[in-house]
Short mmCIF file of C-alpha atoms and ligand atoms in Angstrom, two decimals:
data_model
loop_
_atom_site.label_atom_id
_atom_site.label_comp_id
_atom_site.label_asym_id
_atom_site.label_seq_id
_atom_site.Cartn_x
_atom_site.Cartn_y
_atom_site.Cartn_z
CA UNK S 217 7.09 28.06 -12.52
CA UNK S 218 7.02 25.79 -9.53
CA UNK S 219 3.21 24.92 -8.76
CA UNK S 220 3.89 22.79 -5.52
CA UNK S 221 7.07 22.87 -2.64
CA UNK S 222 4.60 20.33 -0.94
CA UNK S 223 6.00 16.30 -1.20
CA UNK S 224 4.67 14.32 -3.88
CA UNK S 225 3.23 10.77 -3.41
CA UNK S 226 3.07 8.28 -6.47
CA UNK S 227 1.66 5.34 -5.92
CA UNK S 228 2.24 2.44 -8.28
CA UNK S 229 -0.74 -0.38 -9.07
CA UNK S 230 -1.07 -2.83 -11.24
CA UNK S 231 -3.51 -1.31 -13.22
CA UNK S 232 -2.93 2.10 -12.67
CA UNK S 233 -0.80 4.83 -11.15
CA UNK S 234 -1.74 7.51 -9.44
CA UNK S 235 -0.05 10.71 -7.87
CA UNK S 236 -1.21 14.19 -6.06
CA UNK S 237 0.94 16.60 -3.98
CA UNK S 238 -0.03 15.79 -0.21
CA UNK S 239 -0.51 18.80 2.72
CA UNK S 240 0.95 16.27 5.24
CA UNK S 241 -0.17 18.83 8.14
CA UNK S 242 -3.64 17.37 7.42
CA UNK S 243 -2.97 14.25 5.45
CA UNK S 244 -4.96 14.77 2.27
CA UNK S 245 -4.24 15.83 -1.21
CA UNK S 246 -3.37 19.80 -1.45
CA UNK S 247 -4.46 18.94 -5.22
CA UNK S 248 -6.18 16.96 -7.99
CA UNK S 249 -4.96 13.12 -8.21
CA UNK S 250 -3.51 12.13 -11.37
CA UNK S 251 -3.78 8.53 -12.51
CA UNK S 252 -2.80 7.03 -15.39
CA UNK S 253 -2.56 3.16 -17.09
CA UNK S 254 -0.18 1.27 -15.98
CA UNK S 255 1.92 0.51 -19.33
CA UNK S 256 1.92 -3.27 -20.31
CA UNK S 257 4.17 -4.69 -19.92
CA UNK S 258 4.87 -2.65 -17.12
CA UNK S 259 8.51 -2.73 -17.45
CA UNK S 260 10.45 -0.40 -15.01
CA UNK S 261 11.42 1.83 -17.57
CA UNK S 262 8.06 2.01 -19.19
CA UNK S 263 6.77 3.01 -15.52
CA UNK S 264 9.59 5.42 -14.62
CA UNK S 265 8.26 7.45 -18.02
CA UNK S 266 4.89 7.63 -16.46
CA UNK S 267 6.01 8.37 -13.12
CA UNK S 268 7.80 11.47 -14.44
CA UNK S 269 4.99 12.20 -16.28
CA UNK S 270 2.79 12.58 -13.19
CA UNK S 271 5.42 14.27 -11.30
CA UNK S 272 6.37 16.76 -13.72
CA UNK S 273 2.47 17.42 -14.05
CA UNK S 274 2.65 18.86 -10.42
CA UNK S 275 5.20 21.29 -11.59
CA UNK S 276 7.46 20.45 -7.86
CA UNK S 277 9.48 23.28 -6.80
CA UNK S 278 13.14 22.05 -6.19
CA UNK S 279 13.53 20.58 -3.08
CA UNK S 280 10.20 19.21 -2.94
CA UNK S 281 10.58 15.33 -1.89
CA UNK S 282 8.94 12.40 -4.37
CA UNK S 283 8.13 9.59 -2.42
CA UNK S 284 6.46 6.05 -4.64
CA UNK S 285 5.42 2.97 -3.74
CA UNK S 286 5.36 -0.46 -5.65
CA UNK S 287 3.99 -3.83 -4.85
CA UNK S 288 7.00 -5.35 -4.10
CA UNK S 289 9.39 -6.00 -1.79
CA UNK S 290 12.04 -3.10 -1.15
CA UNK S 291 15.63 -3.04 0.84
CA UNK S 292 17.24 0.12 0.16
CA UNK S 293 15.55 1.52 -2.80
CA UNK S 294 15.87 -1.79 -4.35
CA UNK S 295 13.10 -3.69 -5.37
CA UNK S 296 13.22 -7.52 -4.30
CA UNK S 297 10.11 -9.35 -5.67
CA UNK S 298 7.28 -9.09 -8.54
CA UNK S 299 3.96 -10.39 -7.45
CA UNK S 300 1.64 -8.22 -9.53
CA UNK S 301 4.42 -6.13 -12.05
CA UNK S 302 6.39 -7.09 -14.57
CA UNK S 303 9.22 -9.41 -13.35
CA UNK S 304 11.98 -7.18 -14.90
CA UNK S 305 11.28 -5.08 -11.72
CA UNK S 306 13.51 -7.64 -9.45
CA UNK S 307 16.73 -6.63 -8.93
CA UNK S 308 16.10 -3.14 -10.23
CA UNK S 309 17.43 -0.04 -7.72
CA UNK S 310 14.12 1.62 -8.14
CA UNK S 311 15.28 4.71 -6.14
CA UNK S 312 18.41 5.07 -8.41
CA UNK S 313 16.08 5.14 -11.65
CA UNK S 314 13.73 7.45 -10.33
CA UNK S 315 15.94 9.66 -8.91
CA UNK S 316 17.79 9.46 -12.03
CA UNK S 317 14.60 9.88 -14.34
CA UNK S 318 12.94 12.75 -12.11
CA UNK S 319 16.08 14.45 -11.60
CA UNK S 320 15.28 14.61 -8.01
CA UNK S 321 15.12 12.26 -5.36
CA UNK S 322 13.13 9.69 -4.96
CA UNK S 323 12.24 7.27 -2.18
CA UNK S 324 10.60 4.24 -2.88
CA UNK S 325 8.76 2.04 -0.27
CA UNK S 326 6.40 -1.22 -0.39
CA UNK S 327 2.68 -0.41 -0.95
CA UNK S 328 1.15 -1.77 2.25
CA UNK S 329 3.89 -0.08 4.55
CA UNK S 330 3.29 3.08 2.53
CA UNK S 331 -0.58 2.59 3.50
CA UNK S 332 0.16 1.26 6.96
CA UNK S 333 2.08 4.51 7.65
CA UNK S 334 -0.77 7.23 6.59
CA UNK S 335 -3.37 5.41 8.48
CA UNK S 336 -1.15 5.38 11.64
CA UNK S 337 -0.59 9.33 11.08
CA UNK S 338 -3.63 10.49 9.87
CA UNK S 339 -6.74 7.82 9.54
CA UNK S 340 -7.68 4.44 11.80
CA UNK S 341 -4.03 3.83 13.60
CA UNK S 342 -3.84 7.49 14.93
CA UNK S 343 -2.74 7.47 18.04
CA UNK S 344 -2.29 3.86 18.72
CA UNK S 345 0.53 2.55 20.28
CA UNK S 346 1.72 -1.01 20.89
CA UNK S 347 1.59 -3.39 17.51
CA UNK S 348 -0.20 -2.47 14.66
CA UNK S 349 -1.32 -4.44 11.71
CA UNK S 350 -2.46 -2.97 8.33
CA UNK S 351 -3.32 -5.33 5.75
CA UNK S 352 -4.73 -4.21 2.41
CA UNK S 353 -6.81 -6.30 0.66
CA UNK S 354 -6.82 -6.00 -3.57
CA UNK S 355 -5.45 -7.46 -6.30
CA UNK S 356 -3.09 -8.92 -3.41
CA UNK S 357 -2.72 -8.71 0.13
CA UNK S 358 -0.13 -6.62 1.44
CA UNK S 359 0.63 -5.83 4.86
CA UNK S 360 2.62 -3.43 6.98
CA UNK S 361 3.80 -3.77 10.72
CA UNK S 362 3.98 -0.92 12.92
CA UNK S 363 4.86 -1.09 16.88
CA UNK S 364 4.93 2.34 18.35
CA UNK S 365 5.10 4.30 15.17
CA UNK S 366 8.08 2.37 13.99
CA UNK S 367 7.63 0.31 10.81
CA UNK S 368 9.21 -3.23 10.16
CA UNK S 369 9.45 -3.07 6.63
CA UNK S 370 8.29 -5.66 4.03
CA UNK S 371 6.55 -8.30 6.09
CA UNK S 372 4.74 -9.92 3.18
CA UNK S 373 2.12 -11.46 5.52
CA UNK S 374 0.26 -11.75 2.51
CA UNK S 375 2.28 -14.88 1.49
CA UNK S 376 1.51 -16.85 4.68
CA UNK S 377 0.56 -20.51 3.67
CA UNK S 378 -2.76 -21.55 5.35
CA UNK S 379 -3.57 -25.17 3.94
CA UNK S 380 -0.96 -24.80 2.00
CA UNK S 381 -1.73 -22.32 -0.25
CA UNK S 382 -0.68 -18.75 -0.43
CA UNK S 383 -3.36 -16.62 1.39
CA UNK S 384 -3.84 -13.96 -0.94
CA UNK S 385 -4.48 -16.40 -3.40
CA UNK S 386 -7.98 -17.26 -1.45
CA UNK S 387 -8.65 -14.44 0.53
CA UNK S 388 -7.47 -11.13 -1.24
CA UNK S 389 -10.11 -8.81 -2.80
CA UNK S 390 -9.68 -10.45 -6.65
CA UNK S 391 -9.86 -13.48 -4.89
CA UNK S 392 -13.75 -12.50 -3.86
CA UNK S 393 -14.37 -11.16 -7.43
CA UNK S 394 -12.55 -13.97 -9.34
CA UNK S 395 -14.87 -16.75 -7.53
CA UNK S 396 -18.07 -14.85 -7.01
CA UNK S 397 -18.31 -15.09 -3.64
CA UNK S 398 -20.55 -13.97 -0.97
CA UNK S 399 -19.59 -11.32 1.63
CA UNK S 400 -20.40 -14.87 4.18
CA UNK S 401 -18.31 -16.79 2.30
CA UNK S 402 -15.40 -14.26 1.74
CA UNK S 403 -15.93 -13.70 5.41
CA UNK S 404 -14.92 -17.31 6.57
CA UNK S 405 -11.89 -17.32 4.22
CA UNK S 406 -11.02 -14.23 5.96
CA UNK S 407 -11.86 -14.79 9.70
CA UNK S 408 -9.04 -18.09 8.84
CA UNK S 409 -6.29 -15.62 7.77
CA UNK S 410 -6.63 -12.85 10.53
CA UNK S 411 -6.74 -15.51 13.22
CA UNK S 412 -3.41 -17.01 12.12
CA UNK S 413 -2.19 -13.81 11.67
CA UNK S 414 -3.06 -13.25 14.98
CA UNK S 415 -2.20 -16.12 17.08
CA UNK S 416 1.40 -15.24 15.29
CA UNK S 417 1.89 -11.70 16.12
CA UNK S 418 -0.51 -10.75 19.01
CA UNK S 419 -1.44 -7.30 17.32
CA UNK S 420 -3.25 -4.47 19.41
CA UNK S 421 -4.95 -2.73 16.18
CA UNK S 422 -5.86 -4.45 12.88
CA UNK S 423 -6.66 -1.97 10.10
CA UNK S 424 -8.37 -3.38 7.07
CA UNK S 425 -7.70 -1.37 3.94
CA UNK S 426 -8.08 -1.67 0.03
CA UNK S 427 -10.61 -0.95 -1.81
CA UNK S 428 -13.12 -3.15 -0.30
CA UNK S 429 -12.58 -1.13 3.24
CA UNK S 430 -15.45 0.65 1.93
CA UNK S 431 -17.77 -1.62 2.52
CA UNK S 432 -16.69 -3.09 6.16
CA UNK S 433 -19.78 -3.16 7.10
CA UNK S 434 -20.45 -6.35 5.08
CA UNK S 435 -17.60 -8.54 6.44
CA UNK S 436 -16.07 -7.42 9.61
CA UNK S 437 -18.74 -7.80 11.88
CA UNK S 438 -19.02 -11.44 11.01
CA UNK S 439 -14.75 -11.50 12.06
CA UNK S 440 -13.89 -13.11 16.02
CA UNK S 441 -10.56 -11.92 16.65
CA UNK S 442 -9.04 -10.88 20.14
CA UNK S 443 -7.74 -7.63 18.50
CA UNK S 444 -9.84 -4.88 17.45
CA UNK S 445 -10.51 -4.88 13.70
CA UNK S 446 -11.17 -1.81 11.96
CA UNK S 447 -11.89 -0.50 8.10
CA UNK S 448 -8.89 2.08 7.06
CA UNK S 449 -10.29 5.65 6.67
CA UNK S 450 -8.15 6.61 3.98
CA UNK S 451 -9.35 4.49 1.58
CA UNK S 452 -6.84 4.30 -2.31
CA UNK S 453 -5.40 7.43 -0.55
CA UNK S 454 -3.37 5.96 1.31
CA UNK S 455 -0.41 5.03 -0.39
CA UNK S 456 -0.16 8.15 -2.00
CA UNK S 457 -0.19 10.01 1.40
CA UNK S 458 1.71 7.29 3.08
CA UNK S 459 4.66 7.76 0.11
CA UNK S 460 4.79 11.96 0.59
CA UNK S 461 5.16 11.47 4.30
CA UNK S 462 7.59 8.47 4.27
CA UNK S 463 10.04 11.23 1.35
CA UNK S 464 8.99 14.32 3.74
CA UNK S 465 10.80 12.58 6.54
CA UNK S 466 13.37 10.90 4.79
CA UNK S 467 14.38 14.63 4.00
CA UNK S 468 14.25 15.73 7.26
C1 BGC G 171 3.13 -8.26 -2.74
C2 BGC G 171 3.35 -7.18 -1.69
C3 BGC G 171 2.34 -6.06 -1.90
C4 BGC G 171 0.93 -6.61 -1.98
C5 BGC G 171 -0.09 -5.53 -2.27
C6 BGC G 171 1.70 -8.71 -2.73
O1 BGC G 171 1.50 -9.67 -3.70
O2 BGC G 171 3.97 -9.36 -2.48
O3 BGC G 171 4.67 -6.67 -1.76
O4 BGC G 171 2.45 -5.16 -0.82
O5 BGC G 171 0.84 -7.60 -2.97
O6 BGC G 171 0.14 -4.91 -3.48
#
């Protein structure tokens, strides 16, 4: 029997993935998260079978809509770039495997934007309007764009060469773990990338997500920006939210 008619959000990591049926009225889970290891090599076939697997858990009545996200580029359901999954994954029409393997369908969207999206609905963007600026800091950066409520898709601001390296190379979350360093000297690498970001864009919100939002309090009050810089209140959420809401509508 059918356990949930709400949306279901999936949200594919590098290390794990993770899925929970989302009450969109109030943006939270209407029930337990399920997350399990990402297979290695985390093939898109390997991950469709877990996928399911997570879905299928939820028991989804019918018509209920299956949003995921990957960290990766998407146009149209198909999936563009690899930073942090297998490399089988480019070129693949992720949308036309998961809706083939879940028998329902599916629609997938980039990580950050999936993020970028729940916080402007329901956590630090609410009710901001003008240009908004998510960027979540982990294994990567990713970042989403969204100027009054409507997203560009895919803008990869995570890539941006500063001294001619690839930002989240230096200033993602890993990068902090991988070289040990201190919330001061994280904090510099930083207060570089968010003031090129925003001497290129101009944004009138910047929402700091990840992981490492939790503990804001270490690092952004040591950030000078002209734009308001905030810690994301939905914390890993997020995505999985962000991916329900993005499907919910998509149905609409
Ligand atoms: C990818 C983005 C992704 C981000 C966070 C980056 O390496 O290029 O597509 O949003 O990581 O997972």
């Amino acid at each position: 029997m059918a356990k949930h008619s709400r949306p279901i959000g999936v949200d594919i990591g590098g290390s794990g993935i993770k899925g929970a049926p989302v009450d969109l009225k109030k943006g939270v889970f209407a029930d337990e998260r399920l997350r399990i290891e990402t297979p290695q090599p985390s093939t898109p076939d390997a991950v469709a079978d877990v996928v399911a697997e997570i879905v299928d858990h939820f028991a989804p009545a019918k018509g209920a809509p299956v949003g995921v996200t990957v960290p990766a580029v998407v146009t149209r359901g198909l999936v563009r770039t690899a930073a942090n999954i297998d490399r089988s994954w480019i070129g693949t029409d992720a949308e036309r495997l998961l809706s083939e393997r879940l028998e329902r369908p599916a629609v997938v969207t980039n990580d950050a934007d999936a993020a970028g999206i729940a916080e402007l609905e329901y956590g630090a963007g609410r009710g901001t309007s003008g240009l908004v600026l998510m960027t979540t800091l982990g294994t990567g950066i990713g970042t989403a764009l969204i100027n009054d409520g409507v997203l560009v898709p895919n803008s990869e601001l995570g890539h941006l060469r500063i001294d001619g390296e690839d930002a989240e190379l230096t200033a993602s979350s890993a990068a902090r773990e991988n070289e040990d360093l201190s919330w001061e000297e994280w904090a510099e690498r930083l207060q570089t990338y968010y003031a090129r970001l925003e001497d290129l864009l101009w944004p009138d919100l910047i929402i700091v997500g990840g992981g490492v939002a939790k503990h804001a309090d270490k690092y952004l009050p040591l950030l000078h920006l002209r734009a308001p810089i905030v810690a994301a209140r939905l914390g890993n959420a997020a995505g999985i939210i962000g991916a329900a809401l993005i499907a919910a509508r998509a149905n609409d």
